[in-house]
Structure formats: structure tokens, C-alpha cells
Backbone as CSV, one residue per row, in Angstrom:
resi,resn,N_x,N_y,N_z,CA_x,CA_y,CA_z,C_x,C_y,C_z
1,UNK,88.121,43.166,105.814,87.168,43.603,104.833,87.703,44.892,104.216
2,UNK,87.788,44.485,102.984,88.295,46.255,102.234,86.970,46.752,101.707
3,UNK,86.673,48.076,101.943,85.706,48.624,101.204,86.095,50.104,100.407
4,UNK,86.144,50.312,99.670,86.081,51.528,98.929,85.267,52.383,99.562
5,UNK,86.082,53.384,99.504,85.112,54.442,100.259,84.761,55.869,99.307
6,UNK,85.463,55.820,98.538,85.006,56.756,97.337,83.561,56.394,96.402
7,UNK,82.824,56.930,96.031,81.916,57.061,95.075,82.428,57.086,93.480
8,UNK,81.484,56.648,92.484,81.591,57.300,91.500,81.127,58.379,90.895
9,UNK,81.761,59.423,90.525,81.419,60.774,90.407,80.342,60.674,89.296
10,UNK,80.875,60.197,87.982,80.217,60.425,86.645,78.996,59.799,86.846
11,UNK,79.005,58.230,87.984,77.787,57.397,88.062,76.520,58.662,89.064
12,UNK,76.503,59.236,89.859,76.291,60.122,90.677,75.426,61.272,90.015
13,UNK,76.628,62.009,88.835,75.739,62.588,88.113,74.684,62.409,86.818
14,UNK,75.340,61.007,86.735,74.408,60.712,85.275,72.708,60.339,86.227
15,UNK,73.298,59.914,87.765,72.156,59.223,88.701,70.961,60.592,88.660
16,UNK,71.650,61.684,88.824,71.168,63.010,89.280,70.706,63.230,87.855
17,UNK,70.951,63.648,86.622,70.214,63.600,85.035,69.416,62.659,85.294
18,UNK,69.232,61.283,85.258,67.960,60.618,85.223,66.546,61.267,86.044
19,UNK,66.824,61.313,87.256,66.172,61.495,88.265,65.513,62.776,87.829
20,UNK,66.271,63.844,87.102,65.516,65.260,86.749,65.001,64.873,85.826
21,UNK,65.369,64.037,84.638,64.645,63.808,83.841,63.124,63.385,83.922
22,UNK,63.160,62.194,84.880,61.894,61.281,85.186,60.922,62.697,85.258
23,UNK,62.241,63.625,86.603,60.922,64.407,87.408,60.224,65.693,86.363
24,UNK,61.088,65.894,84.914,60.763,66.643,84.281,59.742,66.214,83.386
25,UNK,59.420,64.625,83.314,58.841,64.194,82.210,57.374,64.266,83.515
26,UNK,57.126,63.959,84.817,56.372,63.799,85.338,55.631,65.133,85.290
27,UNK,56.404,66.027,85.659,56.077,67.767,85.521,55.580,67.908,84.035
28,UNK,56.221,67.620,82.878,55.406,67.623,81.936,53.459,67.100,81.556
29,UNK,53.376,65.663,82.355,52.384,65.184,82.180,51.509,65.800,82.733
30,UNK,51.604,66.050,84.356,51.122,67.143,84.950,50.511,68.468,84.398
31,UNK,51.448,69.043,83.356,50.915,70.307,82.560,50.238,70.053,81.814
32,UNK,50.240,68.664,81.019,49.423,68.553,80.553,47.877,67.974,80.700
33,UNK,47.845,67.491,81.899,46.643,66.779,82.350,45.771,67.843,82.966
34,UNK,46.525,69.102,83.491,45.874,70.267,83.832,45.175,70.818,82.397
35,UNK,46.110,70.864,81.963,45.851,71.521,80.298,44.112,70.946,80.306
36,UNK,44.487,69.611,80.001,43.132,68.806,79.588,41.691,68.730,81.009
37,UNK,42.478,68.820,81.871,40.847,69.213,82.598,40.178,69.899,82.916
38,UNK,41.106,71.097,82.187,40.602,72.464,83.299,40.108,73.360,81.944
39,UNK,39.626,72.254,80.828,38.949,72.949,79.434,37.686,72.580,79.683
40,UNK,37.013,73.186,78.721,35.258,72.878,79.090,35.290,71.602,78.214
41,UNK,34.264,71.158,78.014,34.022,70.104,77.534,33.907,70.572,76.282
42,UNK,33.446,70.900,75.600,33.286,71.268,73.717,34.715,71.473,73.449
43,UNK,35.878,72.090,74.046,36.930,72.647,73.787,37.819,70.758,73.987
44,UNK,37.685,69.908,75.044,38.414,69.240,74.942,38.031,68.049,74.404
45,UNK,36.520,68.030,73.811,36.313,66.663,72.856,35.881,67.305,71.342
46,UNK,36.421,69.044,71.413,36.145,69.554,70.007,35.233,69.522,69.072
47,UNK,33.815,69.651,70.552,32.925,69.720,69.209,32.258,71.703,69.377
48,UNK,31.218,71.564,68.454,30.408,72.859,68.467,29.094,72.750,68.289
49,UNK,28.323,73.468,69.720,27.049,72.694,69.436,26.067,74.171,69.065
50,UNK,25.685,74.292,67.930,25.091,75.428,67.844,23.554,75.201,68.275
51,UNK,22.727,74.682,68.173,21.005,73.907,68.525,20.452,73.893,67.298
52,UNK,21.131,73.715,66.120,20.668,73.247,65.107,20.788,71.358,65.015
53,UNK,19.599,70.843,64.594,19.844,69.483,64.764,20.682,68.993,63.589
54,UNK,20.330,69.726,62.517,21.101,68.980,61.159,22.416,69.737,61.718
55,UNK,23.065,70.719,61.746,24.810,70.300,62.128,24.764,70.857,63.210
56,UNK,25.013,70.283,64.356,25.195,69.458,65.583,25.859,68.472,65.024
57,UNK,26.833,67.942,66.005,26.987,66.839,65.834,26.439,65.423,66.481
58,UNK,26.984,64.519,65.337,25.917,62.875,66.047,26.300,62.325,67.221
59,UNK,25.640,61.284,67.341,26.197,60.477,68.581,27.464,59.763,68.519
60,UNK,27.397,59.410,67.056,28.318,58.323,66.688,30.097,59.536,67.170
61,UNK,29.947,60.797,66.526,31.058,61.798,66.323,31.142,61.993,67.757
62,UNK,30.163,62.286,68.685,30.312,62.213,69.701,30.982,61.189,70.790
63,UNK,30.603,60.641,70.642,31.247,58.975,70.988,32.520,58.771,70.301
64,UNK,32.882,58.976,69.418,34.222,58.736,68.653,35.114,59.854,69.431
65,UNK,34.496,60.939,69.963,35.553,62.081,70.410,36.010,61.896,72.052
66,UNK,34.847,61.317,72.503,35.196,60.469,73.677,35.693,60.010,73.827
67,UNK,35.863,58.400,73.245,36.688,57.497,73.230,38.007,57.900,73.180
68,UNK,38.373,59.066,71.961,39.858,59.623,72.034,40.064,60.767,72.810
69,UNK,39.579,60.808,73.718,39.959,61.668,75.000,40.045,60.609,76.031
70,UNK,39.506,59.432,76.066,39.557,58.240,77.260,40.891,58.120,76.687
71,UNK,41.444,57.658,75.474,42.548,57.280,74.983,43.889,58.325,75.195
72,UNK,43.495,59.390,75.629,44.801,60.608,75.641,45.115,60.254,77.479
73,UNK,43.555,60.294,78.572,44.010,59.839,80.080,44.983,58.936,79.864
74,UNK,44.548,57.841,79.279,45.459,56.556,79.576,46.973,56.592,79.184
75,UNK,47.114,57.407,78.180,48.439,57.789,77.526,49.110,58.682,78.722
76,UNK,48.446,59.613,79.208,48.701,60.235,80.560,49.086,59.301,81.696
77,UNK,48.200,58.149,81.952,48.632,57.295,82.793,50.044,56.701,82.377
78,UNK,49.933,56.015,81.230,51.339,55.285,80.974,52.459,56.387,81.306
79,UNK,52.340,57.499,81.075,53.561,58.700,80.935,53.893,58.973,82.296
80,UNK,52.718,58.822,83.080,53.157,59.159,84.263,53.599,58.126,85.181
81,UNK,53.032,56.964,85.029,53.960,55.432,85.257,55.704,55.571,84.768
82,UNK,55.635,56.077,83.596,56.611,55.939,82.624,57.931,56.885,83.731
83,UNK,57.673,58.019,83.848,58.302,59.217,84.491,58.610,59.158,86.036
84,UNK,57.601,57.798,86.864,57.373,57.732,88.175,59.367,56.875,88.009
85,UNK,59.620,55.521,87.193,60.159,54.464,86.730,61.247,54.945,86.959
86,UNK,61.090,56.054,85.714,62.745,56.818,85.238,63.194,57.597,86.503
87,UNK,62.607,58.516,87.242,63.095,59.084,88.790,63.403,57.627,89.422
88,UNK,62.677,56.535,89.514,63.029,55.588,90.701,64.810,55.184,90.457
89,UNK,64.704,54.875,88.734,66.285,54.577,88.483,67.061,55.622,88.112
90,UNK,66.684,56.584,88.331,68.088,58.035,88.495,68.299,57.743,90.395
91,UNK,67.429,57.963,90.867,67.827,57.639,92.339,68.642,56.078,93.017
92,UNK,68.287,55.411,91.795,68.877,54.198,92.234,70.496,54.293,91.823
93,UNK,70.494,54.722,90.742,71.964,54.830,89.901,72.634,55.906,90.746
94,UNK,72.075,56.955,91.268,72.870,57.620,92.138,73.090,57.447,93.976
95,UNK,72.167,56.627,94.088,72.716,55.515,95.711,73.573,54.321,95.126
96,UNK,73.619,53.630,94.111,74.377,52.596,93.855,75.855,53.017,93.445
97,UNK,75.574,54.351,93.195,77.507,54.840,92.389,78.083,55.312,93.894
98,UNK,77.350,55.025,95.061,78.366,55.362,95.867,78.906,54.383,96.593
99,UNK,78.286,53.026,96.083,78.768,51.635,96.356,79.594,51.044,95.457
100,UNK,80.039,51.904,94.424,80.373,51.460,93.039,82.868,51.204,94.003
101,UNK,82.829,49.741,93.015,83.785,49.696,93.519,84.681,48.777,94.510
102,UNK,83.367,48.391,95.500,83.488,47.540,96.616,84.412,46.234,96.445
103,UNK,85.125,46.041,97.267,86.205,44.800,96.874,85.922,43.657,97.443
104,UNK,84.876,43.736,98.417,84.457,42.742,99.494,84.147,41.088,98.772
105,UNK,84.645,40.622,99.459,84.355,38.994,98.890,83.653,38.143,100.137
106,UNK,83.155,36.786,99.145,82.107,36.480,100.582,83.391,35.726,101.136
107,UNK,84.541,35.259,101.039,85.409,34.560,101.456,86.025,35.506,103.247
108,UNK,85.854,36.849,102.716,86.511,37.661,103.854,85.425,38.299,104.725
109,UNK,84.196,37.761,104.503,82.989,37.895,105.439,83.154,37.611,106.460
């Protein structure tokens, strides 16, 4: 059985860039999901409620500002799915470049 016993260097570090990347994009979402919960509520569905009934805003504006704050979590979710993905394949690309090479055949098994 011949096996290579060297790694690939460039595969290794491009493995190591992914992996910071993922973990930088995850750290990003993070700042931002703090960002968004740790606002009061008027500040993160942007309204202003003074106790005047004529401007106040409606239900309908209300509800519309909701919905696009349900819509920013989920974008948070995908990003952080998204960022979990990209670390899994920087770590994969940098355990696989040290297999990179192998001469083994199933004949010499």
C-alpha cells in the first residue's frame, strides 16, 4: 500500500479561509441579531406612538412592520444556516487536503 504522507499546503489554507469565513459570517449574524433584540420595540418595528389617535399609527402599518421584522429573523436564520455550511466545508477542505494525493488502489487492498 503506498500512501502519501504529505498534505496539501494551499488545500489546508484555503480549508482554514473558508472555515474563518463561515465563522466570520456567523459572528456577523450574531451582531446582528443582538443588534435587533436588544432594541425596544418602537425602535425595531419603527414606529412612534405619541397617544394621539389620528397619528398613531394603524393596525394595518402595524402589522405590515411586523411582518418585516418576522421577515429580517428568518433572513437571520437562513444566514446563520448559511455560515453554520460554509465553516462545515472550510473544515472539511482542510481534513481532506491532508488526504489529498493518496495512491492507494482497491487492487492493492
Amino acid at each position: 500500500m503506498k500512501l502519501q504522507a504529505r498534505g496539501s499546503l494551499v488545500g489546508r489554507v484555503l480549508g482554514v479561509l473558508v472555515f474563518l469565513g463561515g465563522v466570520g459570517l456567523l459572528g456577523w449574524v450574531f451582531y446582528i441579531a443582538y443588534g435587533l433584540f436588544t432594541a425596544p420595540a418602537s425602535t425595531a418595528l419603527d414606529l412612534r406612538f405619541t397617544g394621539n389617535p389620528k397619528t398613531d399609527p394603524t393596525l394595518a402599518l402595524i402589522a405590515a412592520r411586523f411582518g418585516w421584522l418576522l421577515f429580517r429573523v428568518i433572513l437571520l436564520m437562513i444566514m446563520a444556516f448559511s455560515g453554520s455550511l460554509i465553516t462545515q466545508k472550510g473544515i472539511n477542505l482542510f481534513l481532506c487536503a491532508g488526504h489529498h494525493g493518496g495512491t492507494e488502489t482497491p487492487s492493492e487492498r
